[in-house]
Short mmCIF file of N, CA and C in Angstrom, two decimals:
data_model
loop_
_atom_site.label_atom_id
_atom_site.label_comp_id
_atom_site.label_asym_id
_atom_site.label_seq_id
_atom_site.Cartn_x
_atom_site.Cartn_y
_atom_site.Cartn_z
N UNK A 1 0.84 -1.18 0.00
CA UNK A 1 0.00 0.00 0.00
C UNK A 1 0.89 1.24 0.00
N UNK A 2 0.43 2.27 -0.66
CA UNK A 2 1.20 3.51 -0.73
C UNK A 2 1.24 4.20 0.63
N UNK A 3 2.19 5.10 0.81
CA UNK A 3 2.36 5.82 2.07
C UNK A 3 1.14 6.70 2.37
N UNK A 4 0.48 7.23 1.34
CA UNK A 4 -0.66 8.10 1.54
C UNK A 4 -1.95 7.30 1.31
N UNK A 5 -2.68 7.00 2.40
CA UNK A 5 -3.86 6.15 2.24
C UNK A 5 -4.97 6.79 1.39
N UNK A 6 -5.15 8.10 1.47
CA UNK A 6 -6.19 8.74 0.64
C UNK A 6 -5.86 8.61 -0.84
N UNK A 7 -4.61 8.84 -1.17
CA UNK A 7 -4.18 8.71 -2.57
C UNK A 7 -4.41 7.28 -3.05
N UNK A 8 -4.04 6.31 -2.23
CA UNK A 8 -4.22 4.92 -2.61
C UNK A 8 -5.69 4.56 -2.76
N UNK A 9 -6.53 5.08 -1.86
CA UNK A 9 -7.97 4.81 -1.98
C UNK A 9 -8.52 5.39 -3.27
N UNK A 10 -8.03 6.56 -3.67
CA UNK A 10 -8.47 7.16 -4.94
C UNK A 10 -8.05 6.28 -6.12
N UNK A 11 -6.83 5.78 -6.09
CA UNK A 11 -6.35 4.91 -7.17
C UNK A 11 -7.19 3.63 -7.21
N UNK A 12 -7.41 3.02 -6.04
CA UNK A 12 -8.18 1.78 -6.00
C UNK A 12 -9.61 1.99 -6.49
N UNK A 13 -10.23 3.09 -6.06
CA UNK A 13 -11.60 3.38 -6.50
C UNK A 13 -11.63 3.63 -8.01
N UNK A 14 -10.64 4.35 -8.51
CA UNK A 14 -10.58 4.62 -9.95
C UNK A 14 -10.38 3.33 -10.73
N UNK A 15 -9.52 2.44 -10.25
CA UNK A 15 -9.32 1.15 -10.93
C UNK A 15 -10.64 0.41 -11.05
N UNK A 16 -11.38 0.35 -9.95
CA UNK A 16 -12.66 -0.35 -9.96
C UNK A 16 -13.65 0.32 -10.90
N UNK A 17 -13.78 1.62 -10.80
CA UNK A 17 -14.75 2.33 -11.63
C UNK A 17 -14.37 2.30 -13.10
N UNK A 18 -13.09 2.48 -13.42
CA UNK A 18 -12.68 2.42 -14.82
C UNK A 18 -12.97 1.04 -15.40
N UNK A 19 -12.78 0.01 -14.59
CA UNK A 19 -13.02 -1.35 -15.05
C UNK A 19 -14.51 -1.64 -15.22
N UNK A 20 -15.31 -1.26 -14.26
CA UNK A 20 -16.73 -1.62 -14.30
C UNK A 20 -17.59 -0.64 -15.08
N UNK A 21 -17.15 0.62 -15.19
CA UNK A 21 -17.97 1.63 -15.87
C UNK A 21 -17.29 2.23 -17.09
N UNK A 22 -15.96 2.24 -17.09
CA UNK A 22 -15.21 2.90 -18.15
C UNK A 22 -14.57 4.17 -17.63
N UNK A 23 -13.57 4.63 -18.35
CA UNK A 23 -12.83 5.82 -17.93
C UNK A 23 -13.67 7.08 -18.13
N UNK A 24 -14.21 7.23 -19.31
CA UNK A 24 -14.93 8.47 -19.65
C UNK A 24 -16.13 8.73 -18.72
N UNK A 25 -16.98 7.72 -18.46
CA UNK A 25 -18.14 8.01 -17.61
C UNK A 25 -17.82 8.17 -16.12
N UNK A 26 -16.62 7.85 -15.71
CA UNK A 26 -16.25 7.92 -14.29
C UNK A 26 -15.69 9.31 -13.99
N UNK A 27 -16.45 10.09 -13.24
CA UNK A 27 -15.99 11.46 -12.91
C UNK A 27 -15.10 11.43 -11.67
N UNK A 28 -14.29 12.46 -11.54
CA UNK A 28 -13.44 12.57 -10.36
C UNK A 28 -14.27 12.66 -9.08
N UNK A 29 -15.41 13.32 -9.14
CA UNK A 29 -16.29 13.41 -7.97
C UNK A 29 -16.81 12.05 -7.55
N UNK A 30 -17.23 11.24 -8.52
CA UNK A 30 -17.72 9.89 -8.21
C UNK A 30 -16.60 9.02 -7.64
N UNK A 31 -15.42 9.16 -8.21
CA UNK A 31 -14.27 8.39 -7.71
C UNK A 31 -13.96 8.81 -6.27
N UNK A 32 -14.01 10.12 -5.99
CA UNK A 32 -13.75 10.60 -4.64
C UNK A 32 -14.77 10.04 -3.66
N UNK A 33 -16.05 10.05 -4.04
CA UNK A 33 -17.08 9.50 -3.16
C UNK A 33 -16.85 8.02 -2.91
N UNK A 34 -16.53 7.27 -3.96
CA UNK A 34 -16.28 5.83 -3.80
C UNK A 34 -15.06 5.58 -2.91
N UNK A 35 -14.09 6.48 -2.94
CA UNK A 35 -12.87 6.34 -2.14
C UNK A 35 -13.04 6.92 -0.74
N UNK A 36 -14.20 7.53 -0.48
CA UNK A 36 -14.47 8.20 0.79
C UNK A 36 -13.41 9.27 1.08
N UNK A 37 -13.17 10.06 0.04
CA UNK A 37 -12.23 11.17 0.11
C UNK A 37 -13.01 12.43 -0.28
N UNK A 38 -12.89 13.51 0.48
CA UNK A 38 -13.59 14.74 0.09
C UNK A 38 -13.21 15.14 -1.34
N UNK A 39 -14.21 15.48 -2.18
CA UNK A 39 -13.92 15.79 -3.59
C UNK A 39 -12.81 16.82 -3.79
N UNK A 40 -12.71 17.80 -2.92
CA UNK A 40 -11.66 18.81 -3.06
C UNK A 40 -10.26 18.25 -2.86
N UNK A 41 -10.15 17.14 -2.14
CA UNK A 41 -8.85 16.53 -1.89
C UNK A 41 -8.29 15.80 -3.11
N UNK A 42 -9.15 15.48 -4.05
CA UNK A 42 -8.68 14.79 -5.26
C UNK A 42 -7.58 15.60 -5.92
N UNK A 43 -7.79 16.90 -6.02
CA UNK A 43 -6.84 17.76 -6.74
C UNK A 43 -5.53 17.95 -5.99
N UNK A 44 -5.53 17.64 -4.71
CA UNK A 44 -4.28 17.66 -3.95
C UNK A 44 -3.39 16.51 -4.42
N UNK A 45 -4.01 15.37 -4.71
CA UNK A 45 -3.27 14.16 -5.09
C UNK A 45 -3.09 14.04 -6.60
N UNK A 46 -4.09 14.49 -7.35
CA UNK A 46 -4.06 14.37 -8.82
C UNK A 46 -4.58 15.66 -9.41
N UNK A 47 -3.71 16.37 -10.08
CA UNK A 47 -4.08 17.69 -10.63
C UNK A 47 -5.12 17.55 -11.75
N UNK A 48 -5.12 16.41 -12.44
CA UNK A 48 -6.04 16.19 -13.55
C UNK A 48 -6.51 14.73 -13.54
N UNK A 49 -7.55 14.47 -14.29
CA UNK A 49 -8.00 13.09 -14.43
C UNK A 49 -6.93 12.26 -15.12
N UNK A 50 -6.22 12.86 -16.07
CA UNK A 50 -5.12 12.14 -16.73
C UNK A 50 -4.06 11.70 -15.72
N UNK A 51 -3.78 12.53 -14.74
CA UNK A 51 -2.79 12.15 -13.71
C UNK A 51 -3.29 10.95 -12.91
N UNK A 52 -4.58 10.91 -12.64
CA UNK A 52 -5.15 9.75 -11.94
C UNK A 52 -5.09 8.51 -12.84
N UNK A 53 -5.39 8.68 -14.11
CA UNK A 53 -5.31 7.55 -15.05
C UNK A 53 -3.88 7.01 -15.09
N UNK A 54 -2.90 7.90 -15.12
CA UNK A 54 -1.49 7.48 -15.11
C UNK A 54 -1.18 6.65 -13.86
N UNK A 55 -1.71 7.09 -12.72
CA UNK A 55 -1.49 6.35 -11.47
C UNK A 55 -2.18 4.98 -11.52
N UNK A 56 -3.34 4.91 -12.14
CA UNK A 56 -4.04 3.62 -12.30
C UNK A 56 -3.22 2.70 -13.19
N UNK A 57 -2.69 3.21 -14.27
CA UNK A 57 -1.85 2.40 -15.17
C UNK A 57 -0.64 1.88 -14.40
N UNK A 58 0.01 2.73 -13.65
CA UNK A 58 1.17 2.30 -12.87
C UNK A 58 0.78 1.23 -11.85
N UNK A 59 -0.37 1.39 -11.24
CA UNK A 59 -0.85 0.40 -10.27
C UNK A 59 -1.15 -0.93 -10.96
N UNK A 60 -1.76 -0.87 -12.13
CA UNK A 60 -2.00 -2.10 -12.90
C UNK A 60 -0.67 -2.77 -13.26
N UNK A 61 0.31 -1.99 -13.64
CA UNK A 61 1.62 -2.55 -13.95
C UNK A 61 2.21 -3.27 -12.75
N UNK A 62 2.06 -2.67 -11.59
CA UNK A 62 2.55 -3.30 -10.35
C UNK A 62 1.78 -4.59 -10.08
N UNK A 63 0.46 -4.57 -10.30
CA UNK A 63 -0.35 -5.77 -10.11
C UNK A 63 0.12 -6.90 -11.02
N UNK A 64 0.41 -6.56 -12.27
CA UNK A 64 0.88 -7.56 -13.22
C UNK A 64 2.20 -8.15 -12.75
N UNK A 65 3.13 -7.29 -12.36
CA UNK A 65 4.44 -7.77 -11.90
C UNK A 65 4.31 -8.66 -10.66
N UNK A 66 3.43 -8.29 -9.74
CA UNK A 66 3.22 -9.12 -8.55
C UNK A 66 2.60 -10.46 -8.91
N UNK A 67 1.66 -10.46 -9.86
CA UNK A 67 1.07 -11.72 -10.31
C UNK A 67 2.08 -12.62 -10.98
N UNK A 68 2.95 -12.03 -11.79
CA UNK A 68 3.99 -12.82 -12.46
C UNK A 68 5.00 -13.35 -11.43
N UNK A 69 5.28 -12.56 -10.41
CA UNK A 69 6.19 -13.03 -9.36
C UNK A 69 5.59 -14.24 -8.64
N UNK A 70 4.27 -14.23 -8.42
CA UNK A 70 3.62 -15.39 -7.81
C UNK A 70 3.72 -16.61 -8.74
N UNK A 71 3.56 -16.40 -10.03
CA UNK A 71 3.69 -17.51 -10.98
C UNK A 71 5.11 -18.06 -10.98
N UNK A 72 6.10 -17.21 -10.74
CA UNK A 72 7.49 -17.66 -10.72
C UNK A 72 7.77 -18.64 -9.58
N UNK A 73 6.86 -18.74 -8.63
CA UNK A 73 7.02 -19.71 -7.54
C UNK A 73 6.79 -21.14 -8.03
N UNK A 74 6.18 -21.29 -9.21
CA UNK A 74 5.97 -22.62 -9.78
C UNK A 74 7.32 -23.25 -10.09
N UNK A 75 7.34 -24.57 -10.08
CA UNK A 75 8.59 -25.33 -10.18
C UNK A 75 9.37 -25.12 -11.47
N UNK A 76 8.69 -24.99 -12.60
CA UNK A 76 9.40 -24.92 -13.88
C UNK A 76 8.60 -24.09 -14.87
N UNK A 77 9.21 -23.77 -16.02
CA UNK A 77 8.52 -22.92 -17.00
C UNK A 77 7.18 -23.49 -17.47
N UNK A 78 7.10 -24.80 -17.65
CA UNK A 78 5.84 -25.40 -18.11
C UNK A 78 4.74 -25.18 -17.07
N UNK A 79 5.05 -25.42 -15.81
CA UNK A 79 4.07 -25.21 -14.74
C UNK A 79 3.67 -23.73 -14.66
N UNK A 80 4.64 -22.84 -14.87
CA UNK A 80 4.33 -21.41 -14.85
C UNK A 80 3.40 -21.03 -16.01
N UNK A 81 3.68 -21.57 -17.19
CA UNK A 81 2.83 -21.29 -18.35
C UNK A 81 1.42 -21.82 -18.13
N UNK A 82 1.31 -23.01 -17.58
CA UNK A 82 -0.01 -23.59 -17.30
C UNK A 82 -0.77 -22.72 -16.30
N UNK A 83 -0.08 -22.29 -15.26
CA UNK A 83 -0.72 -21.42 -14.27
C UNK A 83 -1.16 -20.10 -14.90
N UNK A 84 -0.34 -19.59 -15.82
CA UNK A 84 -0.69 -18.34 -16.50
C UNK A 84 -1.99 -18.50 -17.31
N UNK A 85 -2.08 -19.54 -18.13
CA UNK A 85 -3.27 -19.68 -18.98
C UNK A 85 -4.51 -20.01 -18.15
N UNK A 86 -4.33 -20.62 -16.99
CA UNK A 86 -5.46 -20.95 -16.11
C UNK A 86 -5.90 -19.76 -15.26
N UNK A 87 -5.08 -18.73 -15.23
CA UNK A 87 -5.31 -17.61 -14.33
C UNK A 87 -6.68 -16.96 -14.42
N UNK A 88 -7.22 -16.85 -15.60
CA UNK A 88 -8.51 -16.19 -15.76
C UNK A 88 -9.70 -17.03 -15.34
N UNK A 89 -9.51 -18.33 -15.18
CA UNK A 89 -10.64 -19.20 -14.86
C UNK A 89 -11.32 -18.82 -13.55
N UNK A 90 -10.56 -18.38 -12.58
CA UNK A 90 -11.13 -17.99 -11.29
C UNK A 90 -11.97 -16.72 -11.40
N UNK A 91 -11.82 -16.02 -12.51
CA UNK A 91 -12.53 -14.75 -12.69
C UNK A 91 -13.47 -14.80 -13.91
N UNK A 92 -13.90 -16.01 -14.28
CA UNK A 92 -14.69 -16.17 -15.50
C UNK A 92 -15.94 -15.30 -15.56
N UNK A 93 -16.68 -15.24 -14.47
CA UNK A 93 -17.91 -14.42 -14.45
C UNK A 93 -17.58 -12.94 -14.55
N UNK A 94 -16.54 -12.52 -13.87
CA UNK A 94 -16.11 -11.13 -13.93
C UNK A 94 -15.63 -10.78 -15.34
N UNK A 95 -14.86 -11.67 -15.95
CA UNK A 95 -14.40 -11.44 -17.33
C UNK A 95 -15.57 -11.41 -18.29
N UNK A 96 -16.57 -12.25 -18.05
CA UNK A 96 -17.76 -12.25 -18.91
C UNK A 96 -18.50 -10.92 -18.80
N UNK A 97 -18.53 -10.37 -17.63
CA UNK A 97 -19.27 -9.12 -17.44
C UNK A 97 -18.51 -7.88 -17.88
N UNK A 98 -17.19 -7.82 -17.56
CA UNK A 98 -16.44 -6.58 -17.80
C UNK A 98 -15.25 -6.72 -18.74
N UNK A 99 -14.84 -7.92 -19.06
CA UNK A 99 -13.66 -8.12 -19.88
C UNK A 99 -12.40 -8.09 -19.03
N UNK A 100 -11.26 -8.05 -19.69
CA UNK A 100 -9.97 -7.99 -19.01
C UNK A 100 -9.74 -6.55 -18.51
N UNK A 101 -9.37 -6.37 -17.24
CA UNK A 101 -9.19 -5.00 -16.76
C UNK A 101 -8.10 -4.24 -17.52
N UNK A 102 -7.06 -4.95 -17.96
CA UNK A 102 -5.98 -4.28 -18.68
C UNK A 102 -6.35 -4.05 -20.14
N UNK A 103 -6.92 -5.07 -20.75
CA UNK A 103 -7.30 -4.97 -22.16
C UNK A 103 -8.37 -3.92 -22.39
N UNK A 104 -9.39 -3.90 -21.52
CA UNK A 104 -10.46 -2.92 -21.72
C UNK A 104 -9.95 -1.50 -21.49
N UNK A 105 -9.07 -1.33 -20.49
CA UNK A 105 -8.51 -0.01 -20.24
C UNK A 105 -7.68 0.46 -21.43
N UNK A 106 -6.80 -0.41 -21.93
CA UNK A 106 -5.97 -0.04 -23.08
C UNK A 106 -6.82 0.28 -24.30
N UNK A 107 -7.83 -0.54 -24.55
CA UNK A 107 -8.70 -0.31 -25.71
C UNK A 107 -9.45 1.01 -25.58
N UNK A 108 -9.95 1.30 -24.40
CA UNK A 108 -10.68 2.55 -24.20
C UNK A 108 -9.75 3.76 -24.35
N UNK A 109 -8.57 3.68 -23.78
CA UNK A 109 -7.64 4.82 -23.86
C UNK A 109 -7.16 5.04 -25.29
N UNK A 110 -7.05 3.99 -26.07
CA UNK A 110 -6.61 4.14 -27.47
C UNK A 110 -7.59 4.95 -28.30
N UNK A 111 -8.83 5.03 -27.85
CA UNK A 111 -9.83 5.81 -28.58
C UNK A 111 -9.68 7.30 -28.35
N UNK A 112 -8.88 7.65 -27.35
CA UNK A 112 -8.59 9.06 -27.07
C UNK A 112 -7.08 9.20 -26.99
N UNK A 113 -6.40 9.19 -28.14
CA UNK A 113 -4.94 9.20 -28.16
C UNK A 113 -4.34 10.37 -27.40
N UNK A 114 -3.18 10.13 -26.92
CA UNK A 114 -2.44 11.14 -26.18
C UNK A 114 -1.46 10.46 -25.26
N UNK A 115 -0.92 11.22 -24.35
CA UNK A 115 0.11 10.68 -23.48
C UNK A 115 -0.42 9.58 -22.58
N UNK A 116 -1.68 9.66 -22.17
CA UNK A 116 -2.23 8.64 -21.30
C UNK A 116 -2.35 7.32 -22.06
N UNK A 117 -2.83 7.37 -23.29
CA UNK A 117 -2.91 6.15 -24.10
C UNK A 117 -1.52 5.57 -24.32
N UNK A 118 -0.55 6.43 -24.54
CA UNK A 118 0.83 5.96 -24.72
C UNK A 118 1.34 5.27 -23.45
N UNK A 119 0.98 5.78 -22.30
CA UNK A 119 1.43 5.19 -21.03
C UNK A 119 0.91 3.77 -20.85
N UNK A 120 -0.29 3.49 -21.34
CA UNK A 120 -0.89 2.17 -21.16
C UNK A 120 -0.21 1.11 -22.02
N UNK A 121 0.59 1.53 -22.99
CA UNK A 121 1.24 0.54 -23.87
C UNK A 121 2.31 -0.27 -23.15
N UNK A 122 2.62 0.06 -21.91
CA UNK A 122 3.63 -0.70 -21.16
C UNK A 122 3.08 -1.97 -20.53
N UNK A 123 1.75 -2.10 -20.43
CA UNK A 123 1.17 -3.21 -19.67
C UNK A 123 1.39 -4.57 -20.34
N UNK A 124 0.99 -4.74 -21.57
CA UNK A 124 1.08 -6.06 -22.20
C UNK A 124 2.51 -6.52 -22.46
N UNK A 125 3.46 -5.63 -22.73
CA UNK A 125 4.84 -6.11 -22.84
C UNK A 125 5.36 -6.77 -21.56
N UNK A 126 4.82 -6.41 -20.41
CA UNK A 126 5.22 -7.09 -19.17
C UNK A 126 4.91 -8.58 -19.29
N UNK A 127 3.73 -8.89 -19.78
CA UNK A 127 3.36 -10.30 -20.00
C UNK A 127 4.21 -10.93 -21.10
N UNK A 128 4.38 -10.21 -22.20
CA UNK A 128 5.11 -10.79 -23.34
C UNK A 128 6.54 -11.17 -22.97
N UNK A 129 7.23 -10.30 -22.26
CA UNK A 129 8.62 -10.59 -21.87
C UNK A 129 8.67 -11.79 -20.93
N UNK A 130 7.73 -11.83 -19.99
CA UNK A 130 7.70 -12.96 -19.04
C UNK A 130 7.40 -14.27 -19.78
N UNK A 131 6.40 -14.25 -20.66
CA UNK A 131 6.06 -15.45 -21.43
C UNK A 131 7.23 -15.90 -22.29
N UNK A 132 7.91 -14.95 -22.91
CA UNK A 132 9.07 -15.30 -23.74
C UNK A 132 10.13 -16.03 -22.91
N UNK A 133 10.38 -15.55 -21.70
CA UNK A 133 11.36 -16.23 -20.84
C UNK A 133 10.93 -17.65 -20.50
N UNK A 134 9.64 -17.86 -20.34
CA UNK A 134 9.16 -19.21 -20.02
C UNK A 134 9.35 -20.15 -21.21
N UNK A 135 9.00 -19.68 -22.40
CA UNK A 135 9.18 -20.52 -23.59
C UNK A 135 10.66 -20.76 -23.87
N UNK A 136 11.48 -19.76 -23.64
CA UNK A 136 12.92 -19.95 -23.80
C UNK A 136 13.42 -21.00 -22.80
N UNK A 137 12.86 -20.98 -21.60
CA UNK A 137 13.23 -21.96 -20.60
C UNK A 137 12.83 -23.38 -20.98
N UNK A 138 11.88 -23.51 -21.89
CA UNK A 138 11.48 -24.82 -22.42
C UNK A 138 12.26 -25.17 -23.68
N UNK A 139 13.24 -24.34 -24.03
CA UNK A 139 14.08 -24.62 -25.19
C UNK A 139 13.43 -24.29 -26.52
N UNK A 140 12.45 -23.41 -26.52
CA UNK A 140 11.76 -23.04 -27.76
C UNK A 140 12.54 -21.94 -28.48
N UNK A 141 12.96 -22.22 -29.70
CA UNK A 141 13.75 -21.26 -30.47
C UNK A 141 12.96 -20.00 -30.81
N UNK A 142 11.66 -20.15 -31.01
CA UNK A 142 10.83 -18.99 -31.37
C UNK A 142 10.00 -18.54 -30.16
N UNK A 143 10.66 -18.39 -29.03
CA UNK A 143 10.00 -18.05 -27.77
C UNK A 143 9.21 -16.75 -27.87
N UNK A 144 9.72 -15.75 -28.56
CA UNK A 144 9.01 -14.47 -28.67
C UNK A 144 7.70 -14.64 -29.43
N UNK A 145 7.72 -15.43 -30.51
CA UNK A 145 6.50 -15.66 -31.27
C UNK A 145 5.49 -16.47 -30.46
N UNK A 146 5.97 -17.47 -29.73
CA UNK A 146 5.09 -18.28 -28.91
C UNK A 146 4.48 -17.46 -27.78
N UNK A 147 5.25 -16.53 -27.24
CA UNK A 147 4.73 -15.64 -26.21
C UNK A 147 3.58 -14.80 -26.76
N UNK A 148 3.78 -14.25 -27.95
CA UNK A 148 2.73 -13.46 -28.57
C UNK A 148 1.51 -14.31 -28.88
N UNK A 149 1.72 -15.51 -29.42
CA UNK A 149 0.61 -16.41 -29.72
C UNK A 149 -0.19 -16.72 -28.45
N UNK A 150 0.51 -16.98 -27.36
CA UNK A 150 -0.16 -17.34 -26.11
C UNK A 150 -0.95 -16.17 -25.55
N UNK A 151 -0.33 -15.00 -25.50
CA UNK A 151 -1.03 -13.83 -24.98
C UNK A 151 -2.23 -13.48 -25.86
N UNK A 152 -2.06 -13.58 -27.17
CA UNK A 152 -3.17 -13.30 -28.08
C UNK A 152 -4.30 -14.31 -27.87
N UNK A 153 -3.96 -15.57 -27.66
CA UNK A 153 -4.99 -16.59 -27.44
C UNK A 153 -5.75 -16.33 -26.14
N UNK A 154 -5.03 -15.98 -25.09
CA UNK A 154 -5.68 -15.71 -23.80
C UNK A 154 -6.53 -14.45 -23.89
N UNK A 155 -5.95 -13.37 -24.42
CA UNK A 155 -6.71 -12.12 -24.52
C UNK A 155 -7.90 -12.27 -25.48
N UNK A 156 -7.72 -13.03 -26.55
CA UNK A 156 -8.83 -13.29 -27.46
C UNK A 156 -9.96 -14.01 -26.75
N UNK A 157 -9.60 -14.98 -25.91
CA UNK A 157 -10.62 -15.70 -25.14
C UNK A 157 -11.33 -14.75 -24.17
N UNK A 158 -10.59 -13.81 -23.59
CA UNK A 158 -11.22 -12.84 -22.70
C UNK A 158 -12.21 -11.96 -23.47
N UNK A 159 -11.82 -11.52 -24.66
CA UNK A 159 -12.71 -10.68 -25.46
C UNK A 159 -13.97 -11.44 -25.85
N UNK A 160 -13.82 -12.67 -26.30
CA UNK A 160 -14.99 -13.46 -26.70
C UNK A 160 -15.85 -13.78 -25.49
N UNK A 161 -15.23 -14.09 -24.36
CA UNK A 161 -15.98 -14.35 -23.13
C UNK A 161 -16.80 -13.13 -22.76
N UNK A 162 -16.19 -11.96 -22.85
CA UNK A 162 -16.89 -10.71 -22.53
C UNK A 162 -17.97 -10.40 -23.56
N UNK A 163 -17.64 -10.54 -24.83
CA UNK A 163 -18.59 -10.19 -25.90
C UNK A 163 -19.82 -11.08 -25.90
N UNK A 164 -19.64 -12.33 -25.49
CA UNK A 164 -20.77 -13.27 -25.46
C UNK A 164 -21.32 -13.43 -24.04
N UNK A 165 -20.63 -12.85 -23.08
CA UNK A 165 -20.96 -12.99 -21.66
C UNK A 165 -21.06 -14.44 -21.24
N UNK A 166 -20.12 -15.22 -21.77
CA UNK A 166 -20.13 -16.66 -21.52
C UNK A 166 -18.73 -17.17 -21.19
N UNK A 167 -18.50 -17.54 -19.92
CA UNK A 167 -17.19 -18.06 -19.52
C UNK A 167 -16.82 -19.39 -20.20
N UNK A 168 -17.78 -20.04 -20.82
CA UNK A 168 -17.47 -21.33 -21.45
C UNK A 168 -16.42 -21.18 -22.55
N UNK A 169 -16.36 -20.05 -23.22
CA UNK A 169 -15.35 -19.86 -24.26
C UNK A 169 -13.95 -19.78 -23.65
N UNK A 170 -13.85 -19.15 -22.50
CA UNK A 170 -12.57 -19.10 -21.80
C UNK A 170 -12.17 -20.51 -21.37
N UNK A 171 -13.10 -21.26 -20.83
CA UNK A 171 -12.81 -22.62 -20.39
C UNK A 171 -12.33 -23.48 -21.55
N UNK A 172 -12.97 -23.35 -22.70
CA UNK A 172 -12.55 -24.13 -23.88
C UNK A 172 -11.15 -23.74 -24.32
N UNK A 173 -10.86 -22.46 -24.37
CA UNK A 173 -9.55 -22.01 -24.82
C UNK A 173 -8.46 -22.43 -23.83
N UNK A 174 -8.74 -22.34 -22.55
CA UNK A 174 -7.77 -22.74 -21.54
C UNK A 174 -7.46 -24.23 -21.69
N UNK A 175 -8.48 -25.06 -21.87
CA UNK A 175 -8.26 -26.50 -22.04
C UNK A 175 -7.39 -26.77 -23.27
N UNK A 176 -7.64 -26.04 -24.34
CA UNK A 176 -6.85 -26.21 -25.57
C UNK A 176 -5.40 -25.80 -25.34
N UNK A 177 -5.19 -24.67 -24.68
CA UNK A 177 -3.84 -24.19 -24.41
C UNK A 177 -3.10 -25.12 -23.44
N UNK A 178 -3.81 -25.66 -22.46
CA UNK A 178 -3.19 -26.60 -21.53
C UNK A 178 -2.64 -27.81 -22.27
N UNK A 179 -3.45 -28.37 -23.15
CA UNK A 179 -3.00 -29.54 -23.92
C UNK A 179 -1.79 -29.21 -24.77
N UNK A 180 -1.80 -28.06 -25.38
CA UNK A 180 -0.69 -27.64 -26.22
C UNK A 180 0.59 -27.47 -25.40
N UNK A 181 0.49 -26.76 -24.26
CA UNK A 181 1.67 -26.52 -23.41
C UNK A 181 2.20 -27.84 -22.84
N UNK A 182 1.31 -28.70 -22.40
CA UNK A 182 1.75 -29.98 -21.84
C UNK A 182 2.45 -30.84 -22.89
N UNK A 183 2.10 -30.68 -24.15
CA UNK A 183 2.69 -31.47 -25.21
C UNK A 183 3.96 -30.89 -25.82
N UNK A 184 4.34 -29.68 -25.42
CA UNK A 184 5.55 -29.06 -25.97
C UNK A 184 6.78 -29.86 -25.57
N UNK A 185 7.57 -30.18 -26.53
CA UNK A 185 8.87 -30.84 -26.28
C UNK A 185 9.96 -29.81 -26.44
N UNK A 186 11.05 -29.96 -25.72
CA UNK A 186 12.16 -29.00 -25.89
C UNK A 186 12.58 -28.90 -27.35
N UNK A 187 12.67 -27.67 -27.80
CA UNK A 187 13.13 -27.43 -29.16
C UNK A 187 12.04 -27.51 -30.23
N UNK A 188 10.84 -27.96 -29.87
CA UNK A 188 9.75 -27.99 -30.86
C UNK A 188 9.25 -26.58 -31.09
N UNK A 189 8.88 -26.31 -32.30
CA UNK A 189 8.35 -24.99 -32.64
C UNK A 189 6.93 -25.14 -33.19
N UNK A 190 6.06 -25.58 -32.32
CA UNK A 190 4.65 -25.78 -32.66
C UNK A 190 3.89 -24.51 -32.32
N UNK A 191 2.99 -24.12 -33.16
CA UNK A 191 2.17 -22.93 -32.93
C UNK A 191 0.97 -23.27 -32.07
N UNK A 192 0.58 -22.30 -31.24
CA UNK A 192 -0.62 -22.46 -30.40
C UNK A 192 -1.86 -22.43 -31.27
#
């Protein structure tokens, strides 16, 4: 948690509201009320809504890094990859209702280009670099391509799950990816 609890509550409330309602419809006043922070105090911590969005992006980046660190506790790259593709299953209903918190944020910000949209471009490379290291650890020569294939397959499943409001598509894709990862042999260059 950050040193300033009010600032952190504002970031946490904004993360939730941006995810469940979207960035544009979420006003600073509503975020302040959700954070139980007097509306005038928002400007002490964040001079603009863009500054708050930047803080949310940074917080999401930290969340991703912490999640990947937890996956690193798995015994080997294959186990880590399996845990990664299974990660969304615990949130199937949430993904069906709101989509991926990172993907939806990035997609929404891309519709209003500027420095804030540019800042969000750091999120998915965190996953890509980590996935690439896992595939390299399995002896895959095209680890970077496999990382992209895997992230695209997972994110695609999240989009379809959200668009159809049906977690069954995520479950099907995860089962398919599990079989593929379990069958990878060192040095094989099979596409997902």
